[in-house]
Coordinates of C-alpha atoms in Angstrom, one line a residue:
X24 CA 116.4 146.5 87.2
X25 CA 118.9 144.2 85.2
X26 CA 118.7 141.4 87.7
X27 CA 114.8 141.7 87.4
X28 CA 114.5 141.8 83.7
X29 CA 116.8 138.4 83.9
X30 CA 114.2 136.9 86.2
X31 CA 111.5 137.9 83.6
X32 CA 113.5 136.5 80.7
X33 CA 113.7 133.4 82.1
X34 CA 110.0 133.1 83.1
X35 CA 108.6 134.2 80.2
X36 CA 111.2 133.4 77.5
X37 CA 111.9 136.8 76.4
X38 CA 115.1 138.7 75.6
X39 CA 115.9 140.7 78.8
X40 CA 116.9 143.6 76.8
X41 CA 113.5 143.4 75.1
X42 CA 111.0 143.7 78.1
X43 CA 109.4 146.7 78.5
X44 CA 109.2 148.1 82.1
X45 CA 105.4 149.5 81.5
X46 CA 104.0 146.4 80.3
X47 CA 102.2 144.0 82.7
X48 CA 103.6 140.6 83.5
X49 CA 100.2 139.0 82.2
X50 CA 100.5 140.9 79.0
X51 CA 104.4 139.4 78.4
X52 CA 102.8 135.8 79.2
X53 CA 103.1 135.3 82.4
X54 CA 100.2 133.7 85.1
X55 CA 99.6 133.6 88.6
X56 CA 101.8 130.0 88.6
X57 CA 104.8 132.0 87.1
X58 CA 104.4 135.1 89.4
X59 CA 104.6 132.6 92.6
X60 CA 108.2 131.4 91.2
X61 CA 109.0 135.3 90.5
X62 CA 108.8 135.7 93.9
X63 CA 111.2 133.0 95.0
X64 CA 113.7 134.0 92.6
X65 CA 113.6 137.4 93.4
X66 CA 114.2 136.2 97.4
X67 CA 117.3 133.4 95.9
X68 CA 118.9 135.8 93.9
X69 CA 118.3 139.7 95.1
X70 CA 117.8 138.5 99.0
X71 CA 114.2 139.9 99.1
X72 CA 111.3 138.5 100.5
X73 CA 108.2 139.2 98.8
X74 CA 104.4 138.0 99.9
X75 CA 102.6 136.7 97.4
X76 CA 100.0 139.6 97.7
X77 CA 102.7 141.8 96.7
X78 CA 103.1 140.5 93.2
X79 CA 100.0 140.5 90.8
X80 CA 99.8 139.4 87.2
X81 CA 99.2 143.0 86.3
X82 CA 102.4 144.0 88.0
X83 CA 104.9 145.6 85.6
X84 CA 108.8 145.3 85.8
X85 CA 108.7 149.1 86.9
X86 CA 106.6 148.4 89.7
X87 CA 108.4 145.4 90.8
X88 CA 111.6 147.2 91.0
X89 CA 110.0 149.7 93.0
X90 CA 108.7 147.0 95.4
X91 CA 111.9 145.5 95.8
X92 CA 113.9 148.9 96.3
X93 CA 111.5 149.7 99.1
X94 CA 111.6 146.4 100.8
X95 CA 115.6 146.1 100.5
X96 CA 115.5 149.8 101.7
X97 CA 113.2 148.8 104.5
X98 CA 110.6 151.3 103.4
X99 CA 107.9 148.9 102.4
X100 CA 104.6 148.7 104.0
X101 CA 105.0 146.1 107.4
X102 CA 101.7 144.5 107.5
X103 CA 102.6 141.9 104.6
X104 CA 106.1 141.1 106.0
X105 CA 106.6 137.4 107.1
X106 CA 109.4 137.5 109.4
X107 CA 109.7 133.8 109.2
X108 CA 112.7 131.7 108.8
X109 CA 112.8 128.0 107.6
X110 CA 115.9 126.1 109.3
X111 CA 116.5 122.1 109.4
X112 CA 114.9 121.0 112.7
X113 CA 117.3 119.7 115.2
X114 CA 115.5 116.1 114.6
X115 CA 114.5 115.6 111.4
X116 CA 112.4 112.5 112.5
X117 CA 110.7 114.7 115.1
X118 CA 106.7 114.9 114.8
X119 CA 105.1 118.0 113.5
X120 CA 101.5 119.1 112.9
X121 CA 99.4 118.4 109.9
X122 CA 98.6 121.7 107.8
X123 CA 95.1 122.4 107.7
X124 CA 94.1 120.6 104.1
X125 CA 95.9 117.5 105.6
X126 CA 93.8 117.5 108.5
X127 CA 90.8 117.5 106.2
X128 CA 91.8 114.7 104.4
X129 CA 93.1 113.0 107.7
X130 CA 89.5 113.3 109.1
X131 CA 87.8 112.2 105.9
X132 CA 89.8 109.1 106.1
X133 CA 88.5 108.5 109.4
X134 CA 84.4 108.6 107.8
X135 CA 84.3 112.0 109.8
X136 CA 82.1 113.4 106.9
X137 CA 79.6 112.8 104.1
X138 CA 81.5 112.2 100.9
X139 CA 84.2 110.6 102.8
X140 CA 86.9 107.7 101.5
X141 CA 89.0 105.4 103.3
X142 CA 91.8 107.0 101.7
X143 CA 92.2 110.2 99.9
X144 CA 94.4 109.9 97.2
X145 CA 95.0 110.2 93.3
X146 CA 95.4 107.3 90.8
X147 CA 97.4 107.8 87.6
X148 CA 98.8 105.5 85.0
X149 CA 100.4 106.5 81.5
X150 CA 102.0 104.8 78.8
X151 CA 106.0 103.8 78.4
X152 CA 107.7 102.6 74.8
X153 CA 111.1 101.4 74.4
X154 CA 111.1 99.8 77.6
X155 CA 114.2 97.5 78.6
X156 CA 112.5 94.9 80.1
X157 CA 115.4 93.1 81.4
X158 CA 116.6 96.4 83.2
X159 CA 113.5 98.5 83.6
X160 CA 112.2 97.3 87.1
X161 CA 115.9 97.1 88.7
X162 CA 116.1 101.1 87.7
X163 CA 112.7 101.8 88.6
X164 CA 113.6 100.4 92.2
X165 CA 117.1 102.4 92.2
X166 CA 115.4 105.3 91.3
X167 CA 112.4 105.0 94.2
X168 CA 115.3 104.4 96.7
X169 CA 117.4 107.4 95.8
X170 CA 114.4 109.8 95.5
X171 CA 113.3 108.3 99.3
X172 CA 116.6 109.7 100.2
X173 CA 116.7 112.7 98.4
X174 CA 112.8 113.7 99.1
X175 CA 112.0 112.4 103.1
X176 CA 108.5 113.0 102.4
X177 CA 108.2 109.7 100.7
X178 CA 109.1 108.4 104.1
X179 CA 106.5 110.2 105.7
X180 CA 103.8 108.5 108.2
X181 CA 100.8 110.3 109.8
X182 CA 99.8 109.2 113.4
X183 CA 96.3 108.1 114.9
X184 CA 95.7 111.3 116.8
X185 CA 96.7 113.2 113.6
X186 CA 100.4 114.1 113.5
X187 CA 102.9 113.2 111.0
X188 CA 106.8 112.4 110.9
X189 CA 109.1 111.1 108.6
X190 CA 110.9 107.7 108.9
X191 CA 114.5 107.0 109.2
X192 CA 115.9 105.8 105.6
X193 CA 116.7 102.7 107.4
X194 CA 113.6 101.7 109.2
X195 CA 111.6 99.0 108.1
X196 CA 109.4 99.5 105.6
X197 CA 109.9 103.2 105.2
X198 CA 111.3 103.3 101.4
X199 CA 108.4 102.1 99.1
X200 CA 108.5 99.0 97.5
X201 CA 108.0 99.0 93.8
X202 CA 105.8 95.9 92.3
X203 CA 106.1 94.5 88.9
X204 CA 103.9 92.9 86.4
X205 CA 105.4 90.9 83.7
X206 CA 103.1 90.7 81.0
X207 CA 105.2 90.5 78.1
X208 CA 104.0 86.9 76.8
X209 CA 100.3 87.4 77.7
X210 CA 97.7 87.9 75.4
X211 CA 95.7 90.7 74.5
X212 CA 92.8 89.6 76.9
X213 CA 95.0 88.7 79.9
X214 CA 96.7 92.1 79.4
X215 CA 93.3 94.2 79.6
X216 CA 92.1 91.9 82.3
X217 CA 95.2 92.5 84.3
X218 CA 95.4 95.9 83.9
X219 CA 91.7 96.4 84.8
X220 CA 92.4 94.8 87.8
X221 CA 95.2 96.5 89.0
X222 CA 93.0 100.1 88.3
X223 CA 90.5 98.8 90.2
X224 CA 92.6 97.9 93.3
X225 CA 95.1 101.2 93.2
X226 CA 91.6 103.5 92.1
X227 CA 89.8 101.9 95.1
X228 CA 92.2 101.0 97.8
X229 CA 95.3 103.8 97.7
X230 CA 98.2 104.2 99.9
X231 CA 97.6 105.2 103.3
X232 CA 100.2 106.7 105.5
X233 CA 98.9 105.5 108.5
X234 CA 99.8 102.5 107.7
X235 CA 102.4 102.4 105.3
X236 CA 104.0 104.6 102.9
X237 CA 101.9 107.4 101.3
X238 CA 102.9 106.4 97.7
X239 CA 102.6 103.2 95.7
X240 CA 104.6 102.7 92.7
X241 CA 103.8 99.7 90.1
X242 CA 105.3 98.9 86.6
X243 CA 103.5 96.6 84.0
X244 CA 105.8 95.3 81.2
X245 CA 103.9 94.4 78.1
X246 CA 104.7 92.9 74.8
X247 CA 106.7 94.7 72.5
X248 CA 108.8 96.8 74.5
X249 CA 105.9 98.7 75.9
X250 CA 104.8 99.3 79.6
X251 CA 102.5 101.3 81.9
X252 CA 103.8 103.3 85.1
X253 CA 101.7 103.2 87.9
X254 CA 101.4 105.7 90.6
X255 CA 99.2 106.1 93.4
X256 CA 99.4 109.2 95.7
X257 CA 98.0 110.0 99.0
X258 CA 96.3 113.7 99.3
X259 CA 97.7 113.7 102.6
X260 CA 101.3 113.5 101.7
X261 CA 101.2 115.0 98.2
X262 CA 100.2 118.1 96.4
X263 CA 99.5 119.0 92.9
X264 CA 103.0 120.8 92.8
X265 CA 104.7 117.9 94.5
X266 CA 103.1 115.3 91.9
X267 CA 105.2 117.2 89.7
X268 CA 108.2 117.5 91.4
X269 CA 108.3 114.0 92.4
X270 CA 107.6 112.8 88.5
X271 CA 110.4 114.8 87.5
X272 CA 112.9 113.6 90.0
X273 CA 111.8 110.0 89.6
X274 CA 112.3 110.1 85.8
X275 CA 115.6 111.7 86.0
X276 CA 117.1 109.3 88.6
X277 CA 115.3 106.3 86.4
X278 CA 117.2 107.6 83.2
X279 CA 120.3 107.4 84.8
X280 CA 122.0 105.1 87.6
X281 CA 124.5 107.9 88.3
X282 CA 122.2 111.0 88.5
X283 CA 122.6 113.6 91.3
X284 CA 119.8 116.4 92.2
X285 CA 121.3 119.3 94.2
X286 CA 120.6 118.5 97.9
X287 CA 117.8 120.2 99.5
X288 CA 118.4 122.2 102.7
X289 CA 115.0 121.8 104.0
X290 CA 112.3 119.6 103.7
X291 CA 108.9 119.8 104.5
X292 CA 108.9 119.4 108.2
X293 CA 111.1 122.2 108.3
X294 CA 108.6 124.5 106.6
X295 CA 105.8 123.3 108.2
X296 CA 107.5 123.9 112.0
X297 CA 108.4 127.2 110.8
X298 CA 104.6 128.4 110.5
X299 CA 104.0 127.8 114.3
X300 CA 105.3 131.1 114.4
X301 CA 102.7 132.6 111.7
X302 CA 99.8 133.5 114.2
X303 CA 102.2 136.2 116.0
X304 CA 102.5 138.2 112.9
X305 CA 100.7 141.2 112.0
X306 CA 100.3 139.9 108.5
X307 CA 98.5 136.8 109.8
X308 CA 96.2 138.6 112.1
X309 CA 95.2 141.2 109.5
X310 CA 94.2 138.2 107.0
X311 CA 92.0 136.6 109.9
X312 CA 90.2 140.2 110.4
X313 CA 89.6 140.3 106.7
X314 CA 88.1 136.9 106.4
X315 CA 86.0 137.0 109.5
X316 CA 84.9 140.5 108.9
X317 CA 83.0 138.6 105.6
X318 CA 81.8 135.3 107.2
X319 CA 78.5 136.3 107.7
X320 CA 77.9 137.7 104.2
X321 CA 79.3 134.5 102.4
X322 CA 76.8 132.9 100.1
X323 CA 76.3 129.1 100.0
X324 CA 77.4 126.7 97.5
X325 CA 76.0 126.4 94.1
X326 CA 72.2 125.0 94.8
X327 CA 72.8 122.0 92.5
X328 CA 69.7 119.8 92.2
X329 CA 70.6 116.2 93.3
X330 CA 69.5 112.7 93.1
X331 CA 70.5 111.7 96.7
X332 CA 71.4 113.3 100.0
X333 CA 74.9 113.1 100.6
X334 CA 74.6 111.9 104.0
X335 CA 73.2 108.7 102.2
X336 CA 75.6 107.9 99.6
X337 CA 79.1 106.1 100.2
X338 CA 81.0 106.8 97.0
X339 CA 83.9 104.5 96.2
X340 CA 85.5 106.6 93.3
X341 CA 84.9 109.8 91.8
X342 CA 83.3 110.0 88.1
X343 CA 85.2 111.9 85.4
X344 CA 84.0 113.6 82.4
X345 CA 87.0 114.6 80.3
X346 CA 87.9 117.2 77.4
X347 CA 91.3 117.5 75.5
X348 CA 92.0 120.7 73.8
X349 CA 94.2 120.7 70.9
X350 CA 97.9 122.3 70.9
X351 CA 96.0 124.9 68.4
X352 CA 93.3 125.5 70.4
X353 CA 95.3 125.9 73.6
X354 CA 97.6 128.6 71.8
X355 CA 94.4 130.4 70.7
X356 CA 92.8 130.4 74.2
X357 CA 96.0 132.0 75.8
X358 CA 96.3 134.6 73.1
X359 CA 92.8 135.5 73.6
X360 CA 93.4 135.9 77.1
X361 CA 96.5 138.0 77.1
X362 CA 94.6 140.3 74.9
X363 CA 91.7 140.7 77.3
X364 CA 93.8 141.0 80.4
X365 CA 93.0 137.7 82.3
X366 CA 94.6 134.6 83.0
X367 CA 93.9 131.1 81.3
X368 CA 92.8 130.1 84.7
X369 CA 90.5 133.0 85.0
X370 CA 88.8 132.2 82.2
X371 CA 88.3 128.6 83.3
X372 CA 87.3 129.7 86.6
X373 CA 84.4 132.1 85.0
X374 CA 83.2 129.5 82.6
X375 CA 82.9 126.9 85.3
X376 CA 80.7 129.8 87.0
X377 CA 78.7 130.6 84.1
X378 CA 77.8 126.8 83.6
X379 CA 77.1 126.4 87.6
X380 CA 74.7 129.3 87.7
X381 CA 72.8 128.1 84.8
X382 CA 72.8 124.9 86.3
X383 CA 71.6 126.0 89.6
X384 CA 69.3 128.6 88.4
X385 CA 71.1 131.8 90.4
X386 CA 74.2 133.8 90.1
X387 CA 75.8 134.3 93.5
X388 CA 77.4 131.4 94.6
X389 CA 80.2 130.1 96.9
X390 CA 83.4 127.9 95.2
X391 CA 86.4 126.4 96.8
X392 CA 89.5 127.0 95.1
X393 CA 92.8 125.1 95.5
X394 CA 95.8 126.9 95.6
X395 CA 99.5 126.0 95.6
X396 CA 100.0 128.4 98.7
X397 CA 103.6 127.5 99.0
X398 CA 104.8 130.7 100.9
X399 CA 108.1 132.5 99.6
X400 CA 109.7 131.8 103.0
X401 CA 112.9 130.0 101.5
X402 CA 114.7 130.0 98.2
X403 CA 114.0 126.1 97.8
X404 CA 110.5 126.0 98.8
X405 CA 109.4 125.1 95.1
X406 CA 111.8 122.1 94.9
X407 CA 110.4 120.3 98.0
X408 CA 107.7 117.6 97.9
X409 CA 105.0 117.8 100.5
X410 CA 101.2 118.5 101.2
X411 CA 101.8 122.2 100.8
X412 CA 98.5 123.1 99.2
X413 CA 95.4 124.7 100.5
X414 CA 92.1 125.8 99.6
X415 CA 90.3 129.0 99.3
X416 CA 86.8 129.9 99.5
X417 CA 85.8 132.2 96.7
X418 CA 82.4 134.3 96.5
X419 CA 81.1 134.7 92.8
X420 CA 78.7 137.4 92.2
X421 CA 77.9 137.4 88.3
X422 CA 76.3 140.2 86.9
X423 CA 73.5 139.3 84.7
X424 CA 74.0 142.0 82.2
X425 CA 77.8 141.5 81.9
X426 CA 79.6 140.3 79.2
X427 CA 81.8 137.2 79.4
X428 CA 84.8 139.5 79.6
X429 CA 83.6 141.8 81.9
X430 CA 82.5 138.7 84.0
X431 CA 86.2 137.7 83.6
X432 CA 87.9 140.9 85.0
X433 CA 85.3 140.7 87.7
X434 CA 86.3 137.4 88.7
X435 CA 90.1 137.9 88.4
X436 CA 89.7 140.9 90.8
X437 CA 87.9 138.9 93.1
X438 CA 90.3 136.0 93.2
X439 CA 93.4 138.0 93.3
X440 CA 91.7 140.0 96.5
X441 CA 90.9 136.9 98.4
X442 CA 94.5 135.3 97.1
X443 CA 96.1 138.1 98.8
X444 CA 94.9 136.9 102.2
X445 CA 96.0 133.6 101.8
X446 CA 97.6 133.1 105.3
X447 CA 94.2 132.2 106.6
X448 CA 93.2 129.0 104.5
X449 CA 89.5 127.7 103.4
X450 CA 89.7 125.3 105.6
X451 CA 90.0 127.6 108.7
X452 CA 87.7 129.6 107.5
X453 CA 85.3 127.0 106.6
X454 CA 85.5 125.9 109.9
X455 CA 84.7 129.2 111.3
X456 CA 81.5 129.5 108.4
X457 CA 80.3 126.0 109.9
X458 CA 80.1 126.9 113.4
X459 CA 78.2 130.5 112.9
X460 CA 75.6 128.5 110.9
X461 CA 75.6 125.6 113.1
X462 CA 76.1 123.4 110.0
X463 CA 78.0 120.1 109.8
X464 CA 77.8 119.7 106.0
X465 CA 80.8 120.6 103.9
X466 CA 80.6 124.4 103.4
X467 CA 82.6 124.5 99.9
X468 CA 81.5 120.9 98.0
X469 CA 81.8 122.5 94.6
X470 CA 85.7 122.8 93.7
X471 CA 87.8 124.8 91.1
X472 CA 91.4 123.7 90.5
X473 CA 93.9 124.9 88.0
X474 CA 97.6 124.2 87.5
X475 CA 97.7 125.4 84.0
X476 CA 101.2 127.4 83.8
X477 CA 103.0 124.9 86.4
X478 CA 105.4 123.4 83.6
X479 CA 106.3 126.7 82.7
X480 CA 106.9 128.0 86.4
X481 CA 109.0 124.5 86.6
X482 CA 110.9 125.3 83.5
X483 CA 109.4 123.2 81.5
X484 CA 107.7 120.0 80.8
X485 CA 108.8 116.7 82.9
X486 CA 111.5 114.6 81.2
X487 CA 110.2 112.2 78.6
X488 CA 113.2 110.0 78.0
X489 CA 113.3 107.7 81.1
X490 CA 116.8 105.2 80.5
X491 CA 115.7 101.7 81.0
X492 CA 112.0 102.5 81.2
X493 CA 112.2 104.0 77.5
X494 CA 110.0 107.0 76.6
X495 CA 107.0 108.4 78.4
X496 CA 103.9 108.9 76.5
X497 CA 102.2 111.2 78.9
X498 CA 98.9 111.6 76.5
X499 CA 98.0 108.0 77.0
X500 CA 97.0 107.8 80.4
X501 CA 94.5 106.7 83.1
X502 CA 93.4 108.4 86.0
X503 CA 90.9 108.3 89.2
X504 CA 90.6 110.9 92.2
X505 CA 88.8 110.5 95.6
X506 CA 88.8 113.8 97.5
X507 CA 86.3 113.9 100.6
X508 CA 83.9 116.4 101.1
X509 CA 83.8 117.1 97.4
X510 CA 80.6 116.9 95.4
X511 CA 81.7 117.9 92.1
X512 CA 85.4 119.4 90.8
X513 CA 86.8 121.1 87.7
X514 CA 90.5 120.2 87.2
X515 CA 92.7 122.1 84.5
X516 CA 96.1 121.0 83.4
X517 CA 98.2 120.8 80.6
X518 CA 99.2 117.8 78.7
X519 CA 102.2 118.7 76.6
X520 CA 101.1 121.5 74.3
X521 CA 97.4 120.4 74.7
X522 CA 95.0 121.6 77.6
X523 CA 92.8 119.4 79.6
X524 CA 89.6 119.8 81.8
X525 CA 87.8 117.1 83.9
X526 CA 84.7 117.5 85.6
X527 CA 85.2 114.8 88.6
X528 CA 82.4 114.1 90.9
X529 CA 80.5 111.4 93.1
X530 CA 78.0 109.9 90.4
X531 CA 75.7 109.3 92.7
X532 CA 74.8 112.5 93.4
X533 CA 74.0 113.9 90.2
X534 CA 71.4 112.9 87.1
X535 CA 74.0 111.8 84.7
X536 CA 72.3 113.5 82.0
X537 CA 72.4 117.1 83.9
X538 CA 76.1 116.4 84.0
X539 CA 76.8 115.7 80.7
X540 CA 74.7 118.6 79.7
X541 CA 76.9 120.7 82.0
X542 CA 80.1 119.9 80.8
X543 CA 79.2 120.0 77.0
X544 CA 78.2 123.5 77.6
X545 CA 81.3 124.1 79.4
X546 CA 83.4 122.6 76.5
X547 CA 81.2 124.7 74.3
X548 CA 81.8 127.9 76.0
X549 CA 85.6 127.3 76.4
X550 CA 85.8 126.8 72.5
X551 CA 84.0 130.0 72.1
X552 CA 86.4 131.9 74.4
X553 CA 89.3 130.1 72.5
X554 CA 87.7 131.3 68.6
X555 CA 87.2 134.5 70.2
X556 CA 83.0 134.6 69.7
X557 CA 82.7 134.2 73.3
X558 CA 83.9 137.1 75.0
X559 CA 81.7 140.0 73.9
X560 CA 78.6 138.3 74.5
X561 CA 75.8 137.5 77.4
X562 CA 76.4 134.4 78.8
X563 CA 72.6 134.3 79.4
X564 CA 72.5 133.9 83.4
X565 CA 69.5 133.4 85.6
X566 CA 67.8 136.5 86.6
X567 CA 67.8 135.7 90.4
X568 CA 71.1 136.0 92.5
X569 CA 69.8 133.8 95.3
X570 CA 68.5 130.1 95.0
X571 CA 64.8 130.1 95.4
X572 CA 63.5 127.6 98.2
X573 CA 62.2 124.4 97.2
X574 CA 62.8 122.3 94.3
X575 CA 63.6 119.0 96.0
X576 CA 67.0 117.9 97.1
X577 CA 69.9 120.9 96.1
X578 CA 73.2 121.7 97.4
X579 CA 73.6 123.8 100.2
X580 CA 70.1 123.9 100.9
X581 CA 69.7 120.5 102.4
X582 CA 68.4 119.8 105.9
X583 CA 70.8 120.0 108.9
X584 CA 69.8 117.7 112.0
X585 CA 68.1 119.4 114.9
X586 CA 69.7 118.5 118.0
X587 CA 68.6 119.9 121.4
X588 CA 69.6 118.4 124.6
X589 CA 68.4 119.7 128.0
X590 CA 70.6 122.2 129.5
X591 CA 72.5 121.6 133.0
X592 CA 75.3 120.1 134.2
X593 CA 76.5 117.1 133.1
X594 CA 73.9 113.9 134.0
X595 CA 76.1 110.9 135.4
X596 CA 79.4 109.5 135.3
X597 CA 79.6 109.1 131.3
X598 CA 78.7 112.5 130.7
X599 CA 81.2 113.6 133.0
X600 CA 83.7 111.7 131.4
X601 CA 83.0 113.0 128.2
X602 CA 82.9 116.6 129.7
X603 CA 86.2 115.8 131.2
X604 CA 87.8 114.6 127.7
X605 CA 86.3 118.1 126.1
X606 CA 88.2 120.1 129.0
X607 CA 91.5 118.3 128.6
X608 CA 91.5 119.0 124.7
X609 CA 90.2 122.5 124.5
X610 CA 91.6 123.9 127.7
X611 CA 88.2 125.3 128.7
X612 CA 85.7 124.4 131.4
X613 CA 83.0 122.5 130.3
X614 CA 79.9 122.8 132.6
X615 CA 76.9 122.1 130.7
X616 CA 76.2 118.8 129.1
X617 CA 74.7 120.8 126.2
X618 CA 77.9 122.3 125.0
X619 CA 79.2 122.0 122.0
X620 CA 82.5 120.7 121.4
X621 CA 83.1 123.0 118.2
X622 CA 81.1 126.1 120.0
X623 CA 84.2 125.7 122.8
X624 CA 86.6 126.1 120.2
X625 CA 87.4 122.3 118.8
X626 CA 87.8 121.3 115.4
X627 CA 87.7 118.2 113.5
X628 CA 91.1 117.2 113.8
X629 CA 90.9 117.6 117.8
X630 CA 87.3 115.6 117.5
X631 CA 89.5 112.6 116.3
X632 CA 91.7 113.0 119.1
X633 CA 88.7 113.3 121.4
X634 CA 87.4 109.9 120.0
X635 CA 90.7 108.3 120.4
X636 CA 90.8 109.6 124.3
X637 CA 87.1 108.4 124.7
X638 CA 87.5 104.7 123.7
X639 CA 90.4 104.3 126.2
X640 CA 88.6 106.1 129.0
X641 CA 85.2 104.9 128.5
X642 CA 85.8 101.6 126.4
X643 CA 84.2 102.4 123.4
X644 CA 85.1 103.3 120.2
X645 CA 82.5 106.0 118.8
X646 CA 83.0 106.7 114.9
X647 CA 84.1 109.9 114.0
X648 CA 80.8 110.6 111.6
X649 CA 78.4 109.9 115.0
X650 CA 81.0 112.3 117.1
X651 CA 80.5 115.1 114.9
X652 CA 76.6 114.6 114.1
X653 CA 76.0 115.5 117.6
X654 CA 79.2 116.9 119.2
X655 CA 77.6 118.2 122.4
X656 CA 78.7 116.5 126.1
X657 CA 74.9 114.4 126.1
X658 CA 75.2 113.7 122.4
X659 CA 78.8 112.0 122.5
X660 CA 77.6 110.3 125.5
X661 CA 74.7 108.8 124.0
X662 CA 76.7 107.5 121.1
X663 CA 79.2 105.9 123.6
X664 CA 76.3 104.4 125.4
X665 CA 74.8 102.9 122.4
X666 CA 78.5 101.6 121.6
X667 CA 78.5 99.8 125.0
X668 CA 75.0 98.5 125.1
X669 CA 74.1 99.6 128.6
X670 CA 72.0 102.5 130.1
X671 CA 74.7 104.2 132.5

C-alpha cells in the first residue's frame, strides 16, 4: 500500500500519508490519462503488469492494492492478462508492420478514401522570445541530430506496400534537416508574407515518410530577438502523446549542448513487433468477440446536413473554429467535474454529443474517439516516440429526459466499458462494420479527441527555456490539421493553465453558418458547466433517437454505389490475372468474377498491395480509390482495362 500511495502522491500532487484509501482516483484529481501513467508506474516499480481495463478512474487506493496483490499472487483473472514481452529486435533496421491506424492514414495518402489528402499530418508553429540569432540555428540542428539518435522513429520510413523501418543514423538523408529563414532585417510586410508562405507550404505539403523524413523542422529568425519554431509531423509516424514527448526532448537538447536523456531500452519497432503475439492471447480473443457481438446494433454517425457529397470534395486543409478558456474557467470546470464524478474529457465529449444531436436532429449516434492506446507492456513505453494511437468507435444514446449530469455519467460508463476492450481498435471494428453493411464510406467520420491531463501525466508542462532558442511562448501559435476520412472533429487540449477546444472540419462539406452556430453552442454549454449552471438542466435534445429519412444530403445517409456483376468464373485473361492477385494476397481460392476483395478477407492495406501487384502484372496502375469503389474481380479488371485503353 505504501508504494502505491507514493505513486498516487507523485501523480496527484498530494502527500502520500494524506491520501484516503476509500476515495476514487478521479475524486482526488486523477483522470483517464493519469490512470495510464499509473499502470506504467505500477509495472515499473512493483513488477505487476496491469491491463488498462484493470484501472478505472473510479478505482480507490484500496481497490488498487487488492488488485496488485491478486496479480502478484497469481490470483487475478487471467482473461485480461497480456503475456507479451517487449525486447530489442536483433536487427533494429528490419521492416515491421504498420499498426491499424497507421494503415488508415497510409491508404488515405494514396487517395484511397473520400476526404483524403496526399499527406496526413499536423502543422504547428509557435513564438520564441530572447532568441540568440547567432547560435539558434546551430543549437536547433544539433538538437535534432541528437534527438534522431535518441528517438530512432525520427529516422522512420514507410515502404510503397505499407511497411515501416528505421534507417541507420549514418544513412543518407536519415536525419531530418533543419531549414532556417533569417528575417531579422525584414520589414513587417515582408515578414507577414514570408510567414504566410511558410505556413501555406507546410500546411498543404506535409512531411511524407514514404519519400523522406516524417518530421519537418524549421526556424524563422525575426527582429528584436524574436522567432518562430515550425514543426510538421506526419500522422503516420507520430501521435499526440509522441508530439509532446518529442517537443520536450527537442527543447531539452536545444537548451543545453551537453544535455543527456536516459537511454531507451526499447523503440517503437520493438513494441509493434511484440504485438504480433497479441491475437493468440485470451484477452484479444475476448475483446474481438465482445465487439463482433455488437457490430450489427451500432448506430450510424450523426446525420449532419451536408452542403456537398464527400465523394465530390477534394479538401486541401481542414478549417478551424477555436476557443480558449481562461485559467480560472478551466480550474472551475475541473472542480465541477470532480464534484460530479466525471472527468473533464467526459464533460467535453458529452457536450459535443449534445451539440451534434441538436444539429443532426437525433439522439443515437456513433462517434470515433482517438485513444492513446499505449499498452503498458513495458516500463518505458510512455517515453517512446511513435504512432501508438488508435481509434475507438463509441456509440452514444442520449436520453431525452436526462439532465446533463446524468448524460455525462452514462457517457463515462459507456466510454469506460468500450475502452476496456481496447485490444481491438476502431479501425479494425470499422472494417468489419463496413464489410457487413456493404459500405465503402468512412464508418466514423465524426471524431472526438481529448489530451486533457497529458501534461500532468508527463510530470508537468514542456520546458519554456530553450537556450539559444530563447523562451517558448506556447500561447502564441498557429496550427493546421489534415486527417483522412474525417468530416469534423473536436480536439481538446491544455495550453499551460488554460484549456482550448477546436472544431477541425472539411469546410466544403458544411454550411458555414451551421458550423459557427454549433461551435458557439458548444462554447456556451462548456461555459455553463464551468460556472455550475449547466449540470442539472435538461439540454433540450431531439425527441427522436434515430435520424429521419430524407432532408437532402446528410452524413451517414448518403447513397452507396450499387455494384452488381454477373456471377461465374473469371472471363478472360485479365480477370484471371486479377483473381490470381487476389488469391496470392488473401490466400483463398478466387473462383467467381463477382467475388469481393473485402468479402474474401481483404482490407484497405492489402488493397494497396494489390494495386502495386496489378501494376506489375497487368501493366496499368489503377488508382486506389477506383479499386475500392468496385473491389470485385470483374470491377478491378474493368478499371485496369480502362487504364490500358483496350477491350481485353
